[in-house]
XYZ file of C-alpha atoms in Angstrom:
743
model
C 118.682 49.064 118.188
C 116.690 51.003 115.603
C 116.857 54.169 117.739
C 120.636 53.801 118.046
C 120.869 53.481 114.252
C 118.646 56.554 113.791
C 120.813 58.640 116.140
C 123.966 57.566 114.297
C 122.379 58.394 110.935
C 121.381 61.881 112.083
C 124.950 62.584 113.226
C 126.392 61.186 109.993
C 123.922 62.884 107.648
C 123.941 66.374 109.113
C 124.920 67.849 105.738
C 121.914 66.201 104.066
C 119.633 67.435 106.831
C 121.090 70.978 106.847
C 118.560 72.682 104.531
C 115.678 70.701 106.029
C 116.773 71.641 109.551
C 117.333 75.327 108.771
C 113.991 75.613 106.965
C 112.151 73.893 109.796
C 113.890 75.998 112.460
C 113.124 79.291 110.698
C 109.530 78.216 110.169
C 109.063 77.403 113.863
C 110.759 80.647 114.967
C 108.699 82.901 112.712
C 105.467 81.059 113.469
C 105.989 81.356 117.232
C 107.234 84.967 117.199
C 104.330 86.435 115.265
C 101.683 84.450 117.089
C 103.176 85.630 120.406
C 102.435 89.300 119.604
C 99.012 89.159 121.254
C 100.454 88.000 124.598
C 102.936 90.890 124.721
C 100.066 93.258 125.534
C 100.836 92.917 129.256
C 104.111 94.754 128.664
C 102.208 97.760 127.304
C 99.014 97.956 129.312
C 101.040 98.493 132.485
C 102.718 101.596 131.016
C 101.555 105.177 131.146
C 101.040 105.223 127.383
C 98.620 102.298 127.499
C 95.947 104.349 125.741
C 97.962 104.001 122.554
C 97.308 100.263 122.370
C 93.561 100.832 121.947
C 91.882 101.987 118.758
C 89.299 104.763 118.637
C 86.574 102.111 118.690
C 87.892 100.878 122.043
C 89.221 97.598 120.649
C 92.747 96.563 121.556
C 95.362 96.643 118.812
C 96.572 93.274 120.055
C 93.111 91.699 119.785
C 92.953 92.708 116.134
C 96.555 91.650 115.509
C 95.926 88.254 117.117
C 92.798 87.703 115.032
C 94.469 88.660 111.753
C 97.629 86.695 112.557
C 95.526 83.621 113.339
C 93.846 83.802 109.935
C 97.124 84.243 108.086
C 98.842 81.600 110.219
C 96.575 78.989 108.647
C 97.900 79.946 105.206
C 101.462 80.159 106.531
C 101.156 76.724 108.154
C 100.058 75.182 104.851
C 102.929 76.877 102.985
C 105.494 75.808 105.594
C 104.085 72.284 105.615
C 104.514 71.965 101.849
C 107.990 73.486 102.147
C 109.088 71.043 104.860
C 107.681 68.183 102.810
C 109.620 69.389 99.775
C 112.882 69.769 101.716
C 112.368 66.310 103.200
C 112.124 64.827 99.701
C 115.694 65.915 99.065
C 116.907 64.152 102.221
C 115.146 60.905 101.305
C 116.271 61.086 97.678
C 119.901 61.651 98.654
C 119.890 58.566 100.893
C 118.010 56.052 98.749
C 121.123 53.933 98.180
C 121.662 53.795 101.939
C 118.078 52.601 102.468
C 118.553 49.986 99.751
C 121.637 48.729 101.597
C 119.538 48.287 104.757
C 117.051 46.154 102.812
C 119.890 44.146 101.284
C 121.263 43.440 104.776
C 117.938 41.939 105.825
C 115.927 44.784 107.306
C 112.250 44.851 106.411
C 110.684 47.916 104.702
C 108.752 48.508 107.921
C 111.998 48.654 109.936
C 113.572 51.040 107.416
C 110.477 53.251 107.603
C 110.726 53.147 111.394
C 114.345 54.302 111.244
C 113.401 57.176 108.927
C 110.488 58.048 111.218
C 112.819 58.166 114.223
C 115.312 60.318 112.305
C 112.501 62.712 111.303
C 111.346 62.839 114.907
C 114.860 63.514 116.240
C 115.560 66.285 113.733
C 112.060 67.659 114.270
C 112.404 67.811 118.052
C 115.816 69.503 117.804
C 114.451 71.987 115.245
C 111.423 72.674 117.447
C 113.582 73.350 120.509
C 116.037 75.555 118.587
C 113.205 77.235 116.674
C 111.216 78.004 119.821
C 114.346 79.425 121.446
C 115.064 81.571 118.403
C 111.399 82.550 118.170
C 111.428 83.535 121.836
C 114.358 85.900 121.193
C 112.690 87.288 118.067
C 109.447 87.869 119.993
C 111.310 89.979 122.560
C 112.781 92.061 119.731
C 109.291 92.396 118.238
C 108.001 93.661 121.587
C 110.542 96.509 121.553
C 109.813 97.178 117.866
C 106.110 97.360 118.717
C 106.834 99.831 121.491
C 108.714 102.016 119.036
C 105.954 101.835 116.440
C 103.188 102.905 118.845
C 105.321 105.321 120.856
C 105.179 103.574 124.247
C 108.282 103.382 126.439
C 108.555 100.055 128.294
C 109.903 100.996 131.712
C 109.146 97.723 133.509
C 110.373 95.122 130.998
C 110.526 91.417 131.753
C 110.971 88.331 129.570
C 107.664 86.942 128.402
C 107.104 83.414 127.077
C 103.826 82.861 125.226
C 102.395 79.491 126.244
C 99.489 79.956 123.807
C 101.823 80.566 120.861
C 104.079 77.659 121.869
C 101.089 75.312 122.020
C 99.877 76.544 118.624
C 103.353 76.077 117.141
C 103.787 72.606 118.644
C 100.374 71.512 117.427
C 100.934 72.848 113.921
C 104.382 71.366 113.425
C 103.458 68.088 115.105
C 100.825 67.735 112.386
C 103.447 68.557 109.753
C 105.796 65.887 111.206
C 103.031 63.283 111.062
C 102.401 64.075 107.402
C 106.146 63.980 106.621
C 106.562 60.664 108.461
C 103.653 59.088 106.594
C 105.015 60.421 103.318
C 108.449 58.901 104.022
C 106.984 55.568 105.035
C 104.832 55.320 101.899
C 107.673 56.471 99.642
C 110.164 53.939 101.005
C 107.688 51.046 101.113
C 106.836 51.556 97.422
C 110.482 51.613 96.264
C 112.002 48.466 94.860
C 115.419 47.308 96.037
C 117.000 47.716 92.603
C 115.740 51.306 92.268
C 117.086 52.226 95.708
C 120.536 50.733 95.066
C 120.849 52.394 91.655
C 119.390 55.765 92.691
C 122.753 57.534 92.778
C 123.977 56.070 89.506
C 120.942 56.979 87.383
C 121.259 60.267 85.596
C 118.170 62.279 84.858
C 117.515 62.935 81.163
C 118.622 66.452 80.288
C 116.548 67.669 77.333
C 117.560 70.785 75.444
C 114.817 72.444 73.399
C 115.206 73.592 69.811
C 117.106 76.918 70.032
C 115.196 78.523 67.126
C 111.837 77.687 68.687
C 113.122 78.966 72.020
C 114.195 82.230 70.374
C 110.722 82.772 68.896
C 108.990 81.908 72.181
C 111.418 84.145 74.113
C 110.588 87.149 71.910
C 106.851 86.410 72.145
C 107.045 86.112 75.954
C 108.753 89.499 76.165
C 105.947 90.979 74.051
C 103.320 89.309 76.255
C 104.947 90.756 79.386
C 105.108 94.198 77.766
C 101.394 93.928 77.012
C 100.760 92.859 80.625
C 102.598 95.933 81.899
C 100.612 98.212 79.583
C 97.293 96.651 80.682
C 98.282 97.146 84.289
C 99.108 100.758 83.571
C 95.593 101.482 82.258
C 93.945 101.166 85.667
C 97.111 101.997 87.543
C 96.239 99.406 90.235
C 93.481 101.744 91.387
C 90.666 99.467 90.231
C 90.999 95.682 90.211
C 88.850 95.313 87.134
C 89.135 93.702 83.718
C 92.515 95.238 82.857
C 93.995 93.995 86.131
C 92.739 90.448 85.487
C 94.087 90.491 81.925
C 97.451 91.837 83.115
C 97.686 89.130 85.794
C 96.935 86.331 83.317
C 99.391 87.707 80.746
C 102.093 88.137 83.380
C 101.755 84.515 84.527
C 101.719 83.156 80.953
C 104.582 85.399 79.847
C 106.751 84.456 82.822
C 106.177 80.717 82.318
C 107.026 80.876 78.602
C 110.035 83.083 79.373
C 111.592 80.422 81.616
C 110.674 77.641 79.174
C 112.487 79.385 76.335
C 115.329 81.094 78.208
C 117.788 78.182 78.297
C 117.584 77.392 74.584
C 117.714 81.056 73.606
C 120.780 81.845 75.666
C 122.585 78.692 74.492
C 121.966 79.860 70.923
C 123.318 83.289 71.854
C 126.399 82.043 73.730
C 127.232 79.529 70.977
C 127.554 82.423 68.550
C 130.132 83.985 70.891
C 132.942 81.526 70.171
C 135.413 83.278 72.419
C 133.061 82.774 75.343
C 131.556 79.368 74.565
C 134.862 77.562 74.109
C 136.648 79.275 76.985
C 137.340 77.257 80.135
C 134.319 75.259 81.285
C 131.758 77.619 79.710
C 130.358 74.835 77.491
C 129.878 72.516 80.474
C 128.439 75.337 82.577
C 125.929 76.398 79.922
C 124.764 72.827 79.377
C 124.329 72.333 83.106
C 122.290 75.545 83.413
C 120.198 74.689 80.348
C 119.418 71.237 81.695
C 118.341 72.661 85.051
C 116.122 75.333 83.541
C 114.580 72.980 80.982
C 113.634 70.426 83.626
C 112.614 72.903 86.348
C 111.098 75.849 84.451
C 107.735 75.373 86.207
C 109.327 75.608 89.652
C 111.362 78.641 88.516
C 108.103 80.221 87.362
C 106.500 79.544 90.760
C 109.606 80.819 92.567
C 109.639 84.008 90.503
C 105.954 84.599 91.262
C 106.472 84.112 95.002
C 109.533 86.369 94.922
C 107.469 89.022 93.154
C 104.845 88.794 95.902
C 107.556 88.923 98.585
C 109.156 92.070 97.149
C 105.812 93.851 96.711
C 104.524 92.840 100.156
C 107.779 93.753 101.902
C 108.325 97.119 100.256
C 104.750 98.405 99.974
C 103.854 97.094 103.428
C 106.580 99.193 105.032
C 105.755 102.151 102.791
C 102.041 102.087 103.615
C 102.882 101.831 107.301
C 105.092 104.889 106.949
C 102.358 106.636 104.975
C 99.810 106.231 107.761
C 102.061 107.474 110.546
C 104.725 109.903 109.341
C 102.321 112.830 108.893
C 100.333 112.329 112.075
C 101.869 115.284 113.889
C 101.002 117.662 111.062
C 97.454 116.326 110.707
C 96.562 116.180 114.417
C 97.269 119.748 115.525
C 93.812 120.042 117.108
C 92.191 117.787 119.678
C 89.139 117.163 117.494
C 87.332 118.285 114.341
C 83.533 118.399 114.051
C 82.554 118.191 110.395
C 79.313 119.312 108.747
C 78.838 118.168 105.126
C 76.599 120.846 103.673
C 77.366 119.791 100.102
C 74.702 117.084 100.505
C 72.077 119.865 100.305
C 72.992 120.845 96.723
C 69.691 120.531 94.836
C 71.291 121.224 91.429
C 73.156 117.927 91.577
C 69.931 116.083 92.357
C 68.247 117.682 89.350
C 71.000 116.337 87.060
C 70.380 112.719 88.189
C 68.040 110.691 85.903
C 64.543 110.205 87.337
C 64.721 106.399 87.064
C 67.361 106.352 89.785
C 64.726 107.780 92.127
C 62.028 105.427 90.884
C 60.255 107.948 88.692
C 59.573 111.645 88.183
C 57.263 111.917 91.190
C 59.758 110.294 93.515
C 62.531 112.549 92.190
C 60.406 115.657 92.688
C 59.549 114.538 96.236
C 63.240 113.982 97.037
C 64.126 117.430 95.700
C 61.343 119.068 97.738
C 62.559 117.286 100.864
C 66.155 118.395 100.253
C 65.017 121.973 99.601
C 63.013 121.999 102.825
C 66.012 120.669 104.757
C 68.284 123.231 103.145
C 65.911 126.090 104.003
C 65.674 124.872 107.579
C 69.437 124.616 107.967
C 69.935 127.972 106.226
C 67.604 129.658 108.720
C 69.414 127.964 111.599
C 72.753 128.992 110.091
C 71.686 132.641 109.840
C 70.238 132.658 113.359
C 73.609 131.576 114.748
C 75.720 133.740 112.452
C 77.037 130.622 110.714
C 78.860 129.641 113.924
C 78.840 125.949 114.792
C 80.363 126.746 118.194
C 77.581 129.237 119.008
C 74.861 126.720 118.164
C 76.557 123.870 120.052
C 77.043 126.183 123.046
C 73.313 126.926 123.097
C 72.593 123.191 123.318
C 75.385 122.229 125.758
C 75.360 124.397 128.918
C 78.922 123.558 130.030
C 80.458 123.948 126.571
C 83.001 126.501 127.781
C 84.170 124.147 130.553
C 84.594 121.264 128.110
C 86.114 123.230 125.205
C 89.179 125.429 125.806
C 89.387 126.836 122.289
C 87.790 126.499 118.844
C 88.251 127.678 115.260
C 85.771 127.164 112.449
C 86.897 126.713 108.848
C 84.283 126.873 106.071
C 85.324 125.559 102.660
C 83.628 127.193 99.668
C 83.447 126.022 96.055
C 83.835 128.777 93.476
C 80.916 129.284 91.082
C 82.976 130.556 88.138
C 86.257 128.610 88.286
C 86.640 124.811 88.325
C 89.635 122.836 89.487
C 90.184 121.500 85.957
C 90.256 125.027 84.516
C 92.739 126.285 87.106
C 95.040 123.259 86.736
C 95.052 123.657 82.945
C 95.767 127.391 83.255
C 98.839 126.584 85.389
C 100.173 124.115 82.800
C 99.501 120.920 84.766
C 97.241 117.902 84.386
C 94.931 116.560 87.074
C 96.932 113.317 87.196
C 100.100 115.283 87.943
C 98.603 116.767 91.094
C 96.994 113.556 92.364
C 93.432 114.097 91.110
C 91.360 111.796 88.931
C 90.909 113.027 85.357
C 87.490 111.374 85.092
C 86.207 112.417 88.514
C 83.185 114.723 88.606
C 84.923 116.572 91.457
C 87.423 117.935 88.931
C 84.594 119.950 87.373
C 83.458 121.363 90.702
C 84.508 124.792 91.850
C 87.959 125.567 93.214
C 88.120 125.284 97.003
C 88.830 128.378 99.054
C 88.650 129.490 102.707
C 88.563 132.945 104.238
C 91.725 134.513 105.653
C 90.259 135.184 109.125
C 89.164 131.560 109.598
C 92.489 130.304 108.255
C 94.387 132.435 110.776
C 92.065 131.382 113.594
C 92.936 127.742 112.818
C 96.660 128.590 112.795
C 96.393 130.314 116.156
C 94.546 127.313 117.612
C 97.467 125.198 116.376
C 99.953 127.622 118.033
C 101.113 128.993 114.669
C 101.547 132.672 113.767
C 98.818 134.291 111.634
C 99.587 135.325 108.053
C 98.813 138.735 106.598
C 97.585 139.462 103.071
C 97.225 142.783 101.284
C 93.863 143.732 99.804
C 92.991 141.586 96.776
C 95.715 139.001 97.451
C 95.528 135.239 97.983
C 97.885 132.525 99.203
C 97.923 128.769 98.640
C 97.600 126.115 101.337
C 98.853 122.696 100.227
C 99.621 119.595 102.347
C 99.935 116.891 99.646
C 103.459 116.246 98.400
C 102.471 115.368 94.849
C 100.802 118.755 94.272
C 103.654 120.879 95.695
C 104.884 122.024 92.264
C 101.364 122.908 91.200
C 100.807 124.858 94.443
C 104.046 126.796 93.921
C 103.042 127.673 90.350
C 99.546 128.716 91.425
C 100.939 130.802 94.278
C 103.712 132.415 92.237
C 103.790 136.113 93.102
C 101.879 138.273 90.638
C 99.669 135.514 89.140
C 96.116 136.801 88.676
C 92.921 134.715 88.884
C 89.219 135.509 89.158
C 87.197 133.742 91.863
C 83.456 134.391 92.268
C 83.758 137.738 90.495
C 86.758 138.926 92.532
C 90.086 139.457 90.785
C 92.862 138.212 93.056
C 96.641 138.384 92.858
C 99.001 135.780 94.326
C 101.020 137.026 97.297
C 103.804 134.550 96.584
C 103.136 132.631 99.815
C 102.621 128.853 99.741
C 102.104 127.203 103.156
C 101.364 123.737 104.491
C 98.731 124.122 107.204
C 96.306 121.340 108.075
C 92.797 122.709 108.621
C 91.262 119.648 110.267
C 92.119 116.470 112.151
C 92.711 113.711 109.591
C 94.688 110.517 109.125
C 96.428 111.734 105.947
C 97.239 115.047 104.292
C 94.430 115.966 101.907
C 94.620 119.680 100.987
C 95.519 120.139 97.303
C 96.218 123.828 96.615
C 93.343 125.309 98.633
C 93.098 129.089 98.168
C 93.134 131.406 101.200
C 91.276 134.554 100.116
C 90.012 137.837 101.608
C 86.949 137.571 103.869
C 84.669 139.465 101.497
C 84.382 136.489 99.125
C 82.768 134.345 101.839
C 80.702 137.344 103.035
C 79.286 137.885 99.523
C 78.324 134.212 99.240
C 76.598 134.304 102.625
C 74.745 137.473 101.656
C 73.549 135.732 98.490
C 72.080 132.920 100.610
C 74.720 130.319 99.761
C 76.172 127.767 102.155
C 79.737 126.376 102.197
C 80.300 122.851 100.937
C 81.978 121.765 104.174
C 82.179 123.405 107.586
C 84.604 122.129 110.200
C 84.887 123.215 113.800
C 88.324 122.450 115.232
C 88.368 122.300 119.027
C 90.800 121.801 121.888
C 89.396 119.981 124.896
C 89.914 120.383 128.633
C 90.002 116.650 129.364
C 93.165 114.560 129.067
C 91.222 111.776 127.349
C 90.232 113.435 124.078
C 88.314 110.494 122.651
C 86.162 110.036 125.752
C 85.672 113.794 126.095
C 84.249 113.980 122.550
C 82.009 110.978 123.155
C 80.613 112.696 126.259
C 80.237 115.981 124.370
C 78.324 114.318 121.527
C 76.141 112.427 123.989
C 75.251 115.764 125.584
C 74.494 117.210 122.138
C 72.360 114.125 121.457
C 69.935 115.168 124.199
C 68.845 118.034 121.930
C 69.378 116.104 118.679
C 68.683 112.426 119.472
C 69.757 109.781 116.943
C 67.319 107.884 114.779
C 66.503 104.313 115.728
C 68.836 103.037 113.008
C 71.735 105.215 114.189
C 71.095 104.245 117.811
C 71.484 100.565 116.869
C 74.893 101.467 115.434
C 75.938 102.975 118.770
C 75.504 106.626 117.691
C 74.406 108.938 120.514
C 73.492 111.933 118.323
C 71.765 112.762 115.065
C 74.175 113.103 112.137
C 72.769 115.673 109.762
C 74.148 118.175 107.292
C 74.704 120.753 110.056
C 76.076 121.265 112.685
C 77.474 117.705 113.035
C 77.833 115.041 110.357
C 80.663 113.245 112.155
C 83.830 114.009 114.104
C 87.440 112.872 114.376
C 89.771 113.163 117.359
C 93.543 113.355 117.254
C 93.717 110.609 119.872
C 91.525 108.306 117.789
C 93.378 109.078 114.550
C 96.758 108.399 116.190
C 95.544 105.155 117.775
C 93.997 103.908 114.529
C 97.076 104.917 112.525
C 99.398 103.160 114.964
C 97.206 100.063 114.872
C 97.156 100.085 111.086
C 100.904 100.638 111.019
C 101.461 97.647 113.291
C 99.157 95.496 111.206
C 100.771 96.438 107.900
C 104.345 96.090 109.163
C 103.781 92.714 110.799
C 101.777 91.296 107.921
C 104.468 92.500 105.513
C 107.176 90.878 107.639
C 105.216 87.695 108.347
C 103.887 86.950 104.873
C 106.836 88.429 103.004
C 109.376 86.531 105.099
C 107.533 83.212 104.764
C 107.211 83.620 100.992
C 110.866 84.609 100.778
C 112.117 81.700 102.879
C 109.898 79.361 100.861
C 111.272 80.464 97.514
C 114.880 80.557 98.678
C 114.602 77.139 100.332
C 113.020 75.610 97.219
C 115.836 76.971 95.066
C 118.410 75.765 97.588
C 116.991 72.239 97.746
C 116.776 72.055 93.961
C 120.379 73.171 93.565
C 121.725 70.787 96.184
C 119.762 67.961 94.592
C 121.174 68.832 91.158
C 124.703 69.001 92.575
C 124.255 65.579 94.182
C 123.158 64.151 90.804
C 126.100 65.823 89.035
C 128.874 64.528 91.317
C 129.982 61.943 88.696
C 130.365 64.763 86.154
C 132.517 66.800 88.528
C 134.595 63.700 89.260
C 135.098 63.226 85.518
C 136.185 66.864 85.152
C 138.763 66.319 87.900
C 140.046 63.186 86.164
C 140.362 65.128 82.908
C 142.660 67.608 84.629
C 140.360 70.510 85.439
C 141.714 72.336 88.457
C 139.741 73.193 91.544
C 139.276 76.882 90.691
C 137.767 76.088 87.276
C 135.284 73.596 88.701
C 134.241 75.818 91.591
C 133.933 78.819 89.260
C 131.534 76.761 87.114
C 129.604 75.777 90.240
C 129.345 79.422 91.371
C 128.077 80.458 87.954
C 125.421 77.734 87.877
C 124.097 78.516 91.339
C 124.318 82.258 90.748
C 122.365 82.104 87.485
C 119.776 79.756 88.993
C 119.198 82.117 91.925
C 119.533 85.436 90.103
C 117.347 84.629 87.052
C 114.013 84.383 88.941
C 115.037 87.369 91.073
C 115.602 89.503 87.956
C 112.240 88.531 86.472
C 110.491 89.111 89.790
C 112.333 92.422 90.093
C 111.002 93.580 86.705
C 107.424 92.653 87.672
C 107.826 94.276 91.080
C 109.327 97.403 89.531
C 106.253 97.818 87.332
C 103.776 97.275 90.177
C 105.670 99.340 92.766
C 106.159 102.242 90.339
C 102.411 102.289 89.654
C 101.597 102.126 93.357
C 104.110 104.892 94.012
C 102.746 107.043 91.201
C 99.045 106.614 91.985
C 99.032 106.210 95.760
C 102.243 106.339 97.754
C 103.703 109.537 96.272
C 100.580 111.513 97.154
C 101.646 111.623 100.789
C 105.281 111.893 101.875
C 107.229 110.854 98.805
C 110.617 111.082 100.541
C 109.697 108.850 103.479
C 107.929 106.362 101.212
C 110.943 106.071 98.899
C 113.162 105.300 101.885
C 110.827 102.560 103.119
C 110.617 101.069 99.612
C 114.409 100.834 99.621
C 114.388 99.200 103.082
C 111.874 96.575 101.976
C 113.800 95.723 98.819
C 117.089 95.606 100.758
C 115.590 93.093 103.232
C 114.488 90.839 100.383
C 117.917 90.937 98.740
C 119.696 90.341 102.079
C 117.670 87.230 103.008
C 117.933 85.928 99.446
C 121.702 86.459 99.432
C 122.070 84.515 102.701
C 120.363 81.485 101.137
C 122.413 81.828 97.936
C 125.722 81.905 99.837
C 124.669 79.049 102.132
C 123.653 76.933 99.151
C 126.979 77.516 97.430
C 128.973 76.620 100.542
C 127.063 73.338 101.029
C 127.295 72.514 97.315
C 131.011 73.366 97.284
C 131.616 70.983 100.169
C 129.678 68.234 98.398
C 131.587 68.683 95.123
C 134.995 68.704 96.813
C 134.120 65.626 98.876
C 132.566 63.727 95.971
C 134.929 64.568 93.116
C 137.903 62.813 94.665
C 141.423 63.668 95.655
C 142.358 65.149 92.275
C 140.071 68.119 92.876
C 141.694 68.857 96.217
C 144.920 69.946 94.583
């Protein structure tokens, strides 16, 4: 009998259960789809491009994704659980009079709780089935999206259902249902009959704060938020230090006080506009909005904060993913780069360090002597091999020529008489404008330059045509978008500079040529100069700051080929015990090998990072977004249900349907748009700082497009909830206000 009653109630109360059902279904679908990513690996590992699903370390992208998604799923499950509980409160609250009627007819509180439990179970099972079906479809779409992100074509596709993800989803939401059922049972058992029967007739007190006080607080909150933005701008989101913590606290306080004061302030403003305030139902509409904001300003504050996080996570997640992948082709023109960091041998820098950092004068002197001895040893080795890393490696690896099909060494020198800061100032720029740190000690180091012959050798290895320069000329090589204008100014034809005693004239050529394998573009206006500058430095006994040997390999598996090559090199230069424990097969010194990167490893790691960022942005951003939109929707529908007597009174007073529905649209629109506008202002500040200090350094055009995509997704999902809420509220008002409103 009770089950029959529960089934009838579910059919009859579908409108009340709509938001609860939709929220639960979306939660199940998203939870299943993103936890099913790990099981989709079988679709990729059977393809020819399977190497792309493994990182350079050998770990599978899907193993890492599964681990990260599991951690975040715990947080998501808690958020969804609270959301479902919140949506369920609306259902119970809307039907309190019905439950009171059951008690009046003789049912015990236990029987009523049992009916509610059965209804929750029925709706939950339906939502689980629909959600799993929707999640299954979404997971198939994610599989194809994953293939596109990592560049693998799925030739042998078949539908894949993740049993592991389904079990995880069922277990998680079963726990949520148990909590919801217990909550309903306790809530109903504690309610008195009189409170249940009068639930729909009681009107919540609608306080309106003093408008003058609200005006003062509103102005102060705007000042607090302005101060928060300025504090955030000091560190530029580069360091999460004191200024970041102050900005965060001020932003939270300012936002809360803004919502507390907004209703009273705007009522004061609208009341002064007599032509607006006394027109149509504007007075009723403003009072309704003020009452909602005054009683729910804390939830609006929380919603605005979550929306802010959703916008930032969505937009920057996509942008960072684009950042780590869009320039891969340009930065992986060689199979591998072997780097030697000779700058570590600079004794002059050690002499400038206080002795107490070494433990005393004796310890400092001993460290300097050791560095000098190492430098002398490497310098002798360098001279014996003509400064050629390839020649030295070839002497240690007998089959070098069989393993390596081509190589090009690029030595980067730091000028002794011209610093980066001096050159940037001379061109009319600031270090911040070109993407450098004003306070960095690197800004006071010499300008970077490479010799023309090595530059052309690298271009030829990358299948590019060599570039010619006249005697005494230089060109500029720049791969970072933010420093393009500076590079063009520096390379403007006829500009004259002096580098290491050589007067050079710009040829007017500015190129973008990567000189090593790297994950991101990193060359900021590097000078390409005649060979005699490097020859003079070598003759004086100097060493370059960095020396990189770019190589192309005979093997199809570039990562494994380099591991084998370094293991062979390690026979002559074995690793220390500490390095061996870390899995290193060779000694990493200042020369000839400090470390290496392969194009295959960089691409795999970039694709893995791209997947991780995109899916975390979608997963977390979508859950936050659905949470905020659902909370707003439930609040609005609850307010509309409480206000039905007011709408009925408006109909009896002669207000036509268009006037009432226009008032309803305005209320819902303001309630949805207000937190979005505040969140948009916060997000605009944060995103602009991230764009200025990080994202714009590499691929500004692509990043801007992805920012727009992320923001558009947020607005689209938010708009769907807004429209759905209005349609449900509209139906409730028309049904509850009586026949007069139907005219």
